[in-house]
Coordinates of C-alpha atoms in Angstrom, one line a residue:
Chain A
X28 CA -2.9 51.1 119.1
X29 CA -3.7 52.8 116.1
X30 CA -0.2 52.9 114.6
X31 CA 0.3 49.6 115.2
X32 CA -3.2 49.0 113.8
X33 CA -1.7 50.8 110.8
X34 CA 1.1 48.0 111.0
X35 CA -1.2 45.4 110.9
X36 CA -3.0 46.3 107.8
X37 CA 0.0 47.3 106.1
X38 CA 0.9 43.6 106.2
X39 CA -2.1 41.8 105.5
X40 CA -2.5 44.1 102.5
X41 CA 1.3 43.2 101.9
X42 CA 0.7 39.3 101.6
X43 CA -2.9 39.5 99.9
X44 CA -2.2 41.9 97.3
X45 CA 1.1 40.4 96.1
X46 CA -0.4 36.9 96.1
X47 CA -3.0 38.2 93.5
X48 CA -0.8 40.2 91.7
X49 CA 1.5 37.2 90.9
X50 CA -1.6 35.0 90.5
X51 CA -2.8 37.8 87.8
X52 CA 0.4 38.3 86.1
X53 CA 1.2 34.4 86.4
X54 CA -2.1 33.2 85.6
X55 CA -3.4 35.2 83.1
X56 CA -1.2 34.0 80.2
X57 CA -1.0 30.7 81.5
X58 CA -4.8 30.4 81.6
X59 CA -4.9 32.4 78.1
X60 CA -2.7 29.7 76.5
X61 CA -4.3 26.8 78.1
X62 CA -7.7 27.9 76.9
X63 CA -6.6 28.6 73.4
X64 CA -4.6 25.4 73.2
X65 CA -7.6 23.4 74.1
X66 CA -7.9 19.5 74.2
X67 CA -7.5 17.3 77.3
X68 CA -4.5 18.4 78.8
X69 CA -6.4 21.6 79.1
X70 CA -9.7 20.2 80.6
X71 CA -7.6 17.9 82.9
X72 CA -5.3 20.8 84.3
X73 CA -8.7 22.9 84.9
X74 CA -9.9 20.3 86.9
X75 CA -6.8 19.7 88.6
X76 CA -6.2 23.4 89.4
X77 CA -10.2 22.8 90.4
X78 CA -9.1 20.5 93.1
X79 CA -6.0 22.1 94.0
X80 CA -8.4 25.7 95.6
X81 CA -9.9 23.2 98.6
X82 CA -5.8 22.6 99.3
X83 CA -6.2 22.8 103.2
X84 CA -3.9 25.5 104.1
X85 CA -2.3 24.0 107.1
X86 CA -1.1 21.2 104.7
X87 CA 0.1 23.6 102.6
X88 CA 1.6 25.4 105.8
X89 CA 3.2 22.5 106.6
X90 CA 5.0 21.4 103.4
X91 CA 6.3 24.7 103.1
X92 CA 7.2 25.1 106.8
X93 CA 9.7 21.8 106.2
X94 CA 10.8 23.1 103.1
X95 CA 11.5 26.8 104.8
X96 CA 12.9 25.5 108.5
X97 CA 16.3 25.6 108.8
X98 CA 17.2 22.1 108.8
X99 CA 14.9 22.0 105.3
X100 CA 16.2 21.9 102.0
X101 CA 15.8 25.6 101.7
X102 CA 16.7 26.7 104.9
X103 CA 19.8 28.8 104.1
X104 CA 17.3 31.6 102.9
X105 CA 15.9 32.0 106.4
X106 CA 13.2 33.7 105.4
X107 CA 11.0 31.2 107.5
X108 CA 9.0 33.4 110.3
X109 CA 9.4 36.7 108.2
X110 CA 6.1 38.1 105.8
X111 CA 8.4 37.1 102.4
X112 CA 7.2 33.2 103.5
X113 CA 3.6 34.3 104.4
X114 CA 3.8 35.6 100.3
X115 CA 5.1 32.5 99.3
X116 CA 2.6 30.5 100.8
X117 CA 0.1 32.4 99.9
X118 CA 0.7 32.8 96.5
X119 CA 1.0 29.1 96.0
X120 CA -2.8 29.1 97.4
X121 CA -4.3 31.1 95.4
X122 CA -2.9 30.5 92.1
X123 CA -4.8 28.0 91.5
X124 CA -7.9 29.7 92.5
X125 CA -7.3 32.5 90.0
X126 CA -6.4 30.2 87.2
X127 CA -9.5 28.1 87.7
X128 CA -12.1 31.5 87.6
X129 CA -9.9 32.7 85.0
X130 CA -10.4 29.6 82.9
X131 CA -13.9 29.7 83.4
X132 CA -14.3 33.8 82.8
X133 CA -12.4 32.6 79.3
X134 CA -15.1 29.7 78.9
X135 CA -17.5 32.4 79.1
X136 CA -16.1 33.8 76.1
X137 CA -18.2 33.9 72.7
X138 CA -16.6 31.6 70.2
X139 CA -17.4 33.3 67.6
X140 CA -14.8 36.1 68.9
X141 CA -12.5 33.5 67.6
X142 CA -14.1 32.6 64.2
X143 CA -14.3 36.6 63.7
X144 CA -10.6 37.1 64.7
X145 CA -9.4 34.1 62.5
X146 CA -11.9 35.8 59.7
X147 CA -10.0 39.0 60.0
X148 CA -7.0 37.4 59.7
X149 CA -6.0 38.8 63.0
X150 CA -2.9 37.4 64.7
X151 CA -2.2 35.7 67.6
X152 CA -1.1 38.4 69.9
X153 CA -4.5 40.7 68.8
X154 CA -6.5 37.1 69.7
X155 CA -5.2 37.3 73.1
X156 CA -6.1 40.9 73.4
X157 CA -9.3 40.8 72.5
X158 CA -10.1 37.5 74.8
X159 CA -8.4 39.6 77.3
X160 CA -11.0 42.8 76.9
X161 CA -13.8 39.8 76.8
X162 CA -13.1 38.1 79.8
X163 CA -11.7 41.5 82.1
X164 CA -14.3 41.7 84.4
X165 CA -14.1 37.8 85.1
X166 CA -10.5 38.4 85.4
X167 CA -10.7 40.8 87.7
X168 CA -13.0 38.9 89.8
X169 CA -10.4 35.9 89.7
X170 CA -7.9 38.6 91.1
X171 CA -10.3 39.9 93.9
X172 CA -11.4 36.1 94.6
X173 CA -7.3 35.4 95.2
X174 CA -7.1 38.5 96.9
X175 CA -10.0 38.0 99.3
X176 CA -8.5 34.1 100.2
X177 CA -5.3 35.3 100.9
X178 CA -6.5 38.2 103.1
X179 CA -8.7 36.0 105.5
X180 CA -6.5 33.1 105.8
X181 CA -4.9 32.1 109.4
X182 CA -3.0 29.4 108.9
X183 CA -0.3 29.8 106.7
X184 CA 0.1 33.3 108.1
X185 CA 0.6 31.5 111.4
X186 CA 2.5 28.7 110.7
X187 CA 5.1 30.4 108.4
X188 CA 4.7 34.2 109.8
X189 CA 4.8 33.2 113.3
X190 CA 2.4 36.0 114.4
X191 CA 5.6 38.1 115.4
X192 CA 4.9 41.5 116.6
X193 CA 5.4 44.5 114.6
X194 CA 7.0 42.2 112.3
X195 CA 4.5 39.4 110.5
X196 CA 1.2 40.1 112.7
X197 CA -1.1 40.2 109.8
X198 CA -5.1 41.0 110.5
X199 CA -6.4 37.2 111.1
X200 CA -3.2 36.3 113.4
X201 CA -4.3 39.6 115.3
X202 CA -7.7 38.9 115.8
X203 CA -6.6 35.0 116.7
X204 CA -4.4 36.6 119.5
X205 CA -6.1 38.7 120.4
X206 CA -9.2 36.1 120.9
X207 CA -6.8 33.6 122.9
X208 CA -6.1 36.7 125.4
X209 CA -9.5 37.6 126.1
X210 CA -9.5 41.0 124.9
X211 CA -12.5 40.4 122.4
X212 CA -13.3 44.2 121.5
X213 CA -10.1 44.3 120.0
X214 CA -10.8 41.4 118.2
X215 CA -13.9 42.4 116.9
X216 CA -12.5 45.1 115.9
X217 CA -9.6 43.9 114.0
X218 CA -12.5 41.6 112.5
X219 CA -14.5 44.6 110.8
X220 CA -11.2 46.0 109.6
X221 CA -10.7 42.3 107.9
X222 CA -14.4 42.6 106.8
X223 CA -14.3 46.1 105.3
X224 CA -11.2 45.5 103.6
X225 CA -12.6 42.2 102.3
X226 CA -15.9 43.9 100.5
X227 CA -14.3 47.2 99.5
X228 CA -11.8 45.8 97.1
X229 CA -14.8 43.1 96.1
X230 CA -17.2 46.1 95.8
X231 CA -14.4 47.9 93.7
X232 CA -14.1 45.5 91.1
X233 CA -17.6 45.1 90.7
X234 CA -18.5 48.4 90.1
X235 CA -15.5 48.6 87.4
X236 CA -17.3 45.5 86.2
X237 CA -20.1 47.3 85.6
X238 CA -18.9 50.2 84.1
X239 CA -16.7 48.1 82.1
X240 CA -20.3 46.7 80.2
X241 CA -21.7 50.5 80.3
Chain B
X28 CA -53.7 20.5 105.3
X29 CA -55.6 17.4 103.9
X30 CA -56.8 14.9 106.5
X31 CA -53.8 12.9 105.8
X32 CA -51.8 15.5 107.1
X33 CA -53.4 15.9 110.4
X34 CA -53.6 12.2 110.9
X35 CA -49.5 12.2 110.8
X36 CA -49.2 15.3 113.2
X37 CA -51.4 13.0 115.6
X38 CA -49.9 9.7 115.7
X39 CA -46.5 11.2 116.0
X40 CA -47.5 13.5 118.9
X41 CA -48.8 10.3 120.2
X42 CA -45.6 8.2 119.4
X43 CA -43.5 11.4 121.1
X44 CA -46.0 11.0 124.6
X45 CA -45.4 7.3 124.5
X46 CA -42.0 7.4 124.5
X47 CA -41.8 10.2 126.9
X48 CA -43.7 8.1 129.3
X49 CA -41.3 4.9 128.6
X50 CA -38.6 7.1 129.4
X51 CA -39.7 8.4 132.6
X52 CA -41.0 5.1 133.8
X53 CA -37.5 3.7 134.7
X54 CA -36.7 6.5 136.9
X55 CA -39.9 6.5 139.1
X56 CA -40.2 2.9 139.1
X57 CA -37.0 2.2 140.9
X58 CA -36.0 5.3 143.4
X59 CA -35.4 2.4 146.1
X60 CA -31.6 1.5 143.8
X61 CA -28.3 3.0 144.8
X62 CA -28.0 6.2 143.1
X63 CA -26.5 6.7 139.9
X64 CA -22.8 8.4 140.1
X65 CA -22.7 12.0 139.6
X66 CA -20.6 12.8 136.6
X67 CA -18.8 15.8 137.0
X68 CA -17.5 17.9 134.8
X69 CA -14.7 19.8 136.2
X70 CA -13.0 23.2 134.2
X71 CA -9.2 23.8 134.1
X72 CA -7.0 26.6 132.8
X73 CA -3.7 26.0 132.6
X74 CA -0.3 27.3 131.3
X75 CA 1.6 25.7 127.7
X76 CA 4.4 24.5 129.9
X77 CA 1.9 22.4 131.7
X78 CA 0.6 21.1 128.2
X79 CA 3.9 21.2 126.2
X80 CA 5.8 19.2 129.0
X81 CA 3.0 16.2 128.4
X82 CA 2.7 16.7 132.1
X83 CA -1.2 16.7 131.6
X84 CA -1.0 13.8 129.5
X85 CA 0.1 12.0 132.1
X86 CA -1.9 13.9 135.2
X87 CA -5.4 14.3 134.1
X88 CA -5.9 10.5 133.0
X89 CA -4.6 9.3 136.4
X90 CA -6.5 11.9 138.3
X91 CA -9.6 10.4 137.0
X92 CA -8.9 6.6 137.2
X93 CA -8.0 7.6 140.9
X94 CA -11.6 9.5 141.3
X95 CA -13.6 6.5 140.4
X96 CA -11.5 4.7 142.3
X97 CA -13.3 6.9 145.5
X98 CA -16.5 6.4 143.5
X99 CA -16.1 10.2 141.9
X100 CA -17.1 10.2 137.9
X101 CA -15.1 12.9 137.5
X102 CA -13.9 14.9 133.4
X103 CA -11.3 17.2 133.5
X104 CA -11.6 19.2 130.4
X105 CA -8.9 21.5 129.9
X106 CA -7.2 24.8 127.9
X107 CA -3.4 25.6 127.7
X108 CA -3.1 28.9 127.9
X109 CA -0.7 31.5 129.6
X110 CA -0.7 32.2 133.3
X111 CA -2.7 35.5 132.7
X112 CA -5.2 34.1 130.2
X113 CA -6.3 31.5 132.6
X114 CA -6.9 33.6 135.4
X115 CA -8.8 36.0 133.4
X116 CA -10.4 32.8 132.5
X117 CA -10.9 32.1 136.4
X118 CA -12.1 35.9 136.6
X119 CA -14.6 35.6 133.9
X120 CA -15.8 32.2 136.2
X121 CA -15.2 30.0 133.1
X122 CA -13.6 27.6 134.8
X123 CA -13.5 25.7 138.3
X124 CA -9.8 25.1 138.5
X125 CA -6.1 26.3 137.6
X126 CA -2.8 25.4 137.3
X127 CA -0.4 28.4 137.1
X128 CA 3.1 29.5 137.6
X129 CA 3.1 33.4 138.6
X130 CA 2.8 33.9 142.0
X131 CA 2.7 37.7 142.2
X132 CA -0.3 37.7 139.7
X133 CA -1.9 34.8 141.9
X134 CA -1.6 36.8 145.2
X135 CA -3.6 39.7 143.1
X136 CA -6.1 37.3 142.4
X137 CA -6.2 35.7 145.4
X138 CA -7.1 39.1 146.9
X139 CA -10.0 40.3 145.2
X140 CA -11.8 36.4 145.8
X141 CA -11.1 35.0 142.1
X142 CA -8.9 32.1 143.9
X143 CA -10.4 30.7 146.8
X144 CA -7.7 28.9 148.2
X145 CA -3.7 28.2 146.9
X146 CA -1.1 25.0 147.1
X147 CA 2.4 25.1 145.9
X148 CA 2.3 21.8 143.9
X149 CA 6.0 21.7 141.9
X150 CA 8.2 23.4 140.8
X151 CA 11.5 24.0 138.1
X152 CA 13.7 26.5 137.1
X153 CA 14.0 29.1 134.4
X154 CA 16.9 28.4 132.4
X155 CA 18.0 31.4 129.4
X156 CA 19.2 29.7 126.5
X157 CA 20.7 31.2 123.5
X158 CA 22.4 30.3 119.6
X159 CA 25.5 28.2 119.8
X160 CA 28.8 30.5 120.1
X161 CA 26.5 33.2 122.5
X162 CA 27.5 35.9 120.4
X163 CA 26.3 38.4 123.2
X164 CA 28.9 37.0 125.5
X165 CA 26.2 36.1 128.0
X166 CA 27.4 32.7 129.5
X167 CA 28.4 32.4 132.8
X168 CA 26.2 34.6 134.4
X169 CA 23.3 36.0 136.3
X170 CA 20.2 36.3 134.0
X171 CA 19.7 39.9 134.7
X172 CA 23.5 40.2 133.3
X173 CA 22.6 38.0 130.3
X174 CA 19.8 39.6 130.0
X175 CA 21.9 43.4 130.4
X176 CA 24.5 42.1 127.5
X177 CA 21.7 40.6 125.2
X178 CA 20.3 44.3 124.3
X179 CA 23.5 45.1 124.4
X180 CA 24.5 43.4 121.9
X181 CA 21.2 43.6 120.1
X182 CA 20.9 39.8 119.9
X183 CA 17.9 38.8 118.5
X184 CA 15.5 37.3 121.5
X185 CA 12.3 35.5 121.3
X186 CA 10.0 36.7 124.3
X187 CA 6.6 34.6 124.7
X188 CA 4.8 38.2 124.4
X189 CA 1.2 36.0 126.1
X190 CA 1.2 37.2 129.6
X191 CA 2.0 34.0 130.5
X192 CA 3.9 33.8 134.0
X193 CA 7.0 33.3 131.6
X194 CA 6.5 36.0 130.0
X195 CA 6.0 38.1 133.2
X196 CA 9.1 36.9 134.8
X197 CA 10.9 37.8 131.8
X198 CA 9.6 41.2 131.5
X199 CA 10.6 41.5 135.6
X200 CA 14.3 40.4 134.4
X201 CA 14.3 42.9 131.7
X202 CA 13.5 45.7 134.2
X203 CA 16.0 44.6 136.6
X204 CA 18.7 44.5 133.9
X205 CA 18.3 47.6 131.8
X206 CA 15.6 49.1 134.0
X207 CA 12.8 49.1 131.1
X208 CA 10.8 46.5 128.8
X209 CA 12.2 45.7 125.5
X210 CA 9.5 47.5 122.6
X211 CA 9.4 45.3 120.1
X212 CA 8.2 48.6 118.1
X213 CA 11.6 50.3 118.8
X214 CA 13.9 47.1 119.7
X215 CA 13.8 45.8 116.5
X216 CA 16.2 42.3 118.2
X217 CA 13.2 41.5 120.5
X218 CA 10.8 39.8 118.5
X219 CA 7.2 39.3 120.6
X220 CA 6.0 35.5 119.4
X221 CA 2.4 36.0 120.8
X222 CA 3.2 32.0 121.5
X223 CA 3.5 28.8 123.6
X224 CA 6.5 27.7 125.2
X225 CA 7.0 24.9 122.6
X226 CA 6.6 27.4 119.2
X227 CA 8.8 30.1 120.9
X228 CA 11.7 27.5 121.2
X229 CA 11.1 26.6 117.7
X230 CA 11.0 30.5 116.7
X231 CA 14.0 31.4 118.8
X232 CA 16.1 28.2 117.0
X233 CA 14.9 29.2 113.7
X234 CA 16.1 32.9 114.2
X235 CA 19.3 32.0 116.4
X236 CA 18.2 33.6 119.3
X237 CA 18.4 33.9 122.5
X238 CA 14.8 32.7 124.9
X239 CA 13.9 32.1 128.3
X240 CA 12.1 29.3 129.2
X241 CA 11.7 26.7 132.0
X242 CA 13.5 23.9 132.1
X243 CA 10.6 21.3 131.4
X244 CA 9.8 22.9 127.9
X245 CA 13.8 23.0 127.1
X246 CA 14.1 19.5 128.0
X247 CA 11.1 17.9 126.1
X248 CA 11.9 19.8 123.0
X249 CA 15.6 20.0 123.2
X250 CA 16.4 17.5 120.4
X251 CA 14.8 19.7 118.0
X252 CA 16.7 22.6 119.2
X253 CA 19.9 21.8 117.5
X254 CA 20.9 25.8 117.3
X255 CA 20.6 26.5 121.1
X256 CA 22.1 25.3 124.1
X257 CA 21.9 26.5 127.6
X258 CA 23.2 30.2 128.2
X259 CA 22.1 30.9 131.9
X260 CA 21.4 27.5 134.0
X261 CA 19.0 27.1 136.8
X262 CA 19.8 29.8 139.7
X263 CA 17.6 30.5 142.8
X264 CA 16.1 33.9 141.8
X265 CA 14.7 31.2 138.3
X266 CA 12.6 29.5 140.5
X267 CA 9.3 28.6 138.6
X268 CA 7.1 27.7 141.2
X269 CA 3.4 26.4 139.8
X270 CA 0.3 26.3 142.3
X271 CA -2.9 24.4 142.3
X272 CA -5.9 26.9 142.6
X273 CA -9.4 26.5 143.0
X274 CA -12.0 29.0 141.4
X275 CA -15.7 27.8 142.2
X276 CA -15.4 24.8 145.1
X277 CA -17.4 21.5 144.3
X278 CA -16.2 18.3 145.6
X279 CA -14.8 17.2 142.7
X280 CA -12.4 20.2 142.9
X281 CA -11.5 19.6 146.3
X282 CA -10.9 16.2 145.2
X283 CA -8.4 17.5 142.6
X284 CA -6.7 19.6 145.1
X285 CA -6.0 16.4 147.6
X286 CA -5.0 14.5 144.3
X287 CA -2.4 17.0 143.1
X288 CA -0.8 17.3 146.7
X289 CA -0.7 13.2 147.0
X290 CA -0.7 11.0 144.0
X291 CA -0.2 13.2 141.8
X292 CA 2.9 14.5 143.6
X293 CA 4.6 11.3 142.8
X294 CA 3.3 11.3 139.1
X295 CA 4.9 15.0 138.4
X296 CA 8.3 13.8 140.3
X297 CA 7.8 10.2 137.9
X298 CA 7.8 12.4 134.7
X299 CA 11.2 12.6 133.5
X300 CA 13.5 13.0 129.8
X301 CA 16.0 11.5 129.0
X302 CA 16.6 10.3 132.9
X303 CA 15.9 13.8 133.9
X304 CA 13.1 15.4 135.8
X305 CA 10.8 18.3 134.6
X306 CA 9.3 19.3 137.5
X307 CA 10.1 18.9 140.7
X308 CA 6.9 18.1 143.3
X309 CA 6.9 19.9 146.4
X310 CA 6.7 17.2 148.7
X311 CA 10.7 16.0 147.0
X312 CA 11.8 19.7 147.6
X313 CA 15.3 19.7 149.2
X314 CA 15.6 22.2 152.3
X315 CA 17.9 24.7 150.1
X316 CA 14.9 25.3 147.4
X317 CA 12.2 24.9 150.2
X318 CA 14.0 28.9 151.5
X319 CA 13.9 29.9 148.0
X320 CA 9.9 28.9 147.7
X321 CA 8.6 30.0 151.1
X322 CA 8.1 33.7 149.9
X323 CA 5.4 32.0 147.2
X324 CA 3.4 29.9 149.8
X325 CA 0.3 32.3 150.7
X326 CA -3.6 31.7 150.9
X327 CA -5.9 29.1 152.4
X328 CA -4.9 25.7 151.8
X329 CA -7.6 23.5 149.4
X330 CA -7.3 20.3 151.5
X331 CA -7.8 20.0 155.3

């Protein structure tokens, strides 16, 4: 059990950490030059992306699952039923989630960073640093917020991983499964694992948070 | 508490007594009237086929207009699961009933008291079906051979992986045809779906590969199956032969049993696709099948 186990882990970290490593990479500059840029069209995509974290996820799991099946538009990729989806969908959750925190870690920002940098006569790129250095540990919270979604959600892992064996049983699919059979220790189990892995990377970036401030 | 406070406490304990009283009164009043019907509630774990079929659909609603037709207020409340789940369900005495289709597994459990008493209510066939063009070269023969030329070939194959009795016929073919079961660990063309009937279809069309399921399943979902088509076709030793099972007698599963061996014989043999039936009951069995069934008909009877 335990290498399997292993397995397991292996790919829920696989389709948690990716998903919040795009959102980071994605999101950052995009929620960098969105706050910067101000105005409505600003405020109104911050409210959409708002809206867009309560997605439910079997919608999302749905659209995509059309879009992925082999008589979909994008079927000739056949990646439906493989981990590579379970990214996809996943990523396409959280995004907005990290762009919404990471707006509002920006928000958080003193304006008078601004006033200083334009003072300076600082450019832009040395602006986006230091709003960058500002808002890190709300950043990083944004990332451990997308990673912690994407780690405890069932249904798009089910509906586009498929719960294979070995292949895309991911931690929550696991504990489903193993819940349906009956054998609830191992489910229990598999549940602390999701747990523990849930807090420690939660705890992590706290603690950096607070270091970060000194 | 001020005095205001108390005085609410009182009045609404009174309000509470009053009611209780107004509520008990009908009942003592008038123990001379017919008595009220007993609702039952009655527990059933079944298999996916069952549900993915829409055989249940179809059975449970007529079982219970056909109850209160006796004067029996009977709710079935149901969960589709695979053959082994629901009689670890029946083991675990969550439920009264089951519906299940692996009659080695039931004989076990019909041993150490789980079951108290068997029917043979229907049965179908296992069919394998596999992507169009059968790249393993498996048509046109036994399932064991199929089966033999599948990992042969390494063709990818979608196995239920639930314990369901599916699943535990499939594993018996694998052992027959390459003496072991497939790892999915090692065997990296056997892909274990932890899934229904319905979704491993789905899977096995999505991945062009080869499946076996029973007939029913195929049939009901067969026009969403436009990769696969029918490798192995129905043969004795695919018999799928489901039984009706008791777990905890009341009368309202007794009354279940005598419905699934006489009304509801005629609704399983009515429910059909496309012109074609999904289940055969066993009161419609030819004499030919009837030879291929008799090794599954063991335990106590639940009518009579």
């Amino acid at each position: 059990m335990s290498a399997e186990l292993a397995g397991i882990v292996l790919n829920s970290v696989y389709v948690s950490a990716v998903p919040a490593l795009v959102s980071a990479a994605v999101g950052t500059p995009a929620a960098l030059w969105l706050h910067t840029r101000g105005g409505r069209l600003a405020e109104a995509l911050k409210a959409l992306f708002n809206g867009l974290v309560g997605i439910p996820t079997v919608l999302l799991g749905l659209l995509l699952y059309l879009l992925l099946a082999r008589s979909g538009p994008l079927g000739g990729l056949g990646i439906l039923y493989t981990l590579e989806a379970v990214v996809v969908g996943h990523t396409l959750l959280v995004l907005p989630l990290y762009l919404s925190y990471a707006m509002t870690a920006l928000d958080g920002v003193d304006p008078r960073v601004r006033e200083l940098a334009e003072m300076f006569g600082l450019g832009r790129a040395a602006l986006l640093k230091i709003y960058v250095r500002e808002a890190a540990g709300g950043l990083a919270a944004a990332a451990a917020a997308a990673y912690g979604r994407a780690l405890g959600e069932l249904g798009i892992a089910l509906m586009l991983g498929g719960d294979i064996r070995y292949r895309t049983r991911v931690l929550t699919t696991a504990v489903a499964h193993e819940t349906m059979l009956g054998n609830w220790d191992a489910a229990i189990q598999l549940g602390a694992v999701l747990l523990a892995m849930a807090v420690a990377v939660s705890a992590a970036v706290t603690a950096l948070g607070f270091r970060y401030r000194g | 508490m001020s005095k205001i406070g108390y005085l609410i406490i009182v009045v609404a304990l009174a309000v509470a007594v009053a009611l209780f009283i107004a509520s008990q009164r009908p009942q003592t009043a008038a123990p001379q009237q017919t008595a009220p019907r007993q609702h039952a509630v009655l527990y059933m774990a079944t298999t996916t086929s069952v549900k993915d079929t829409g055989l249940l659909d179809v059975l449970i609603p007529d079982f219970e207009r056909w109850a209160a037709e006796r004067g029996y207020d009977v709710e079935v409340r149901y969960s589709a699961v695979g053959t082994g789940q629901a009689l670890l369900m029946a083991a675990r005495g969550d439920v009264d009933v089951v519906l299940v289709h692996a009659p080695d597994l039931e004989r076990r459990y019909l041993e150490n008291g789980t079951l108290k008493c068997r029917d043979v209510i229907a049965y179908n066939f296992f069919i394998v079906v596999g992507p169009r063009g059968d790249p393993a070269g498996a048509r046109g023969t036994s399932a064991a051979e199929a089966f033999r030329r599948i990992a042969e070939a390494k063709a990818p194959f979608v196995s239920r992986g639930d314990r369901s009795g599916t699943h535990i016929k499939e594993l018996s073919l694998w052992r027959e045809a390459i003496g072991r079961e497939p790892d999915p660990k090692v065997d990296t063309w056997y892909i274990s779906a932890g899934a229904g009937m319905g979704q491993t279809l789905l899977l096995a069309n999505e991945k062009r590969a080869y499946a076996l399921t029973d007939v029913g399943t195929w049939l009901r979902y067969r026009d969403r199956l436009d990769q696969l088509e029918v490798v192995v076709p129905a043969a004795p030793d695919l018999i799928n032969i489901y039984s009706f099972e008791i777990v905890k007698p009341s009368p309202a599963a007794k009354l279940m049993a005598q419905y699934m061996l006489t009304r509801g014989q005629e609704v399983i043999g009515n429910l059909t696709v496309a012109g074609q039936p999904l289940f055969t009951p066993i009161s419609r069995a030819d004499p030919r099948a009837m030879e291929w069934i008799k090794p599954a008909v063991f335990g106590p009877s639940c009518v009579g």
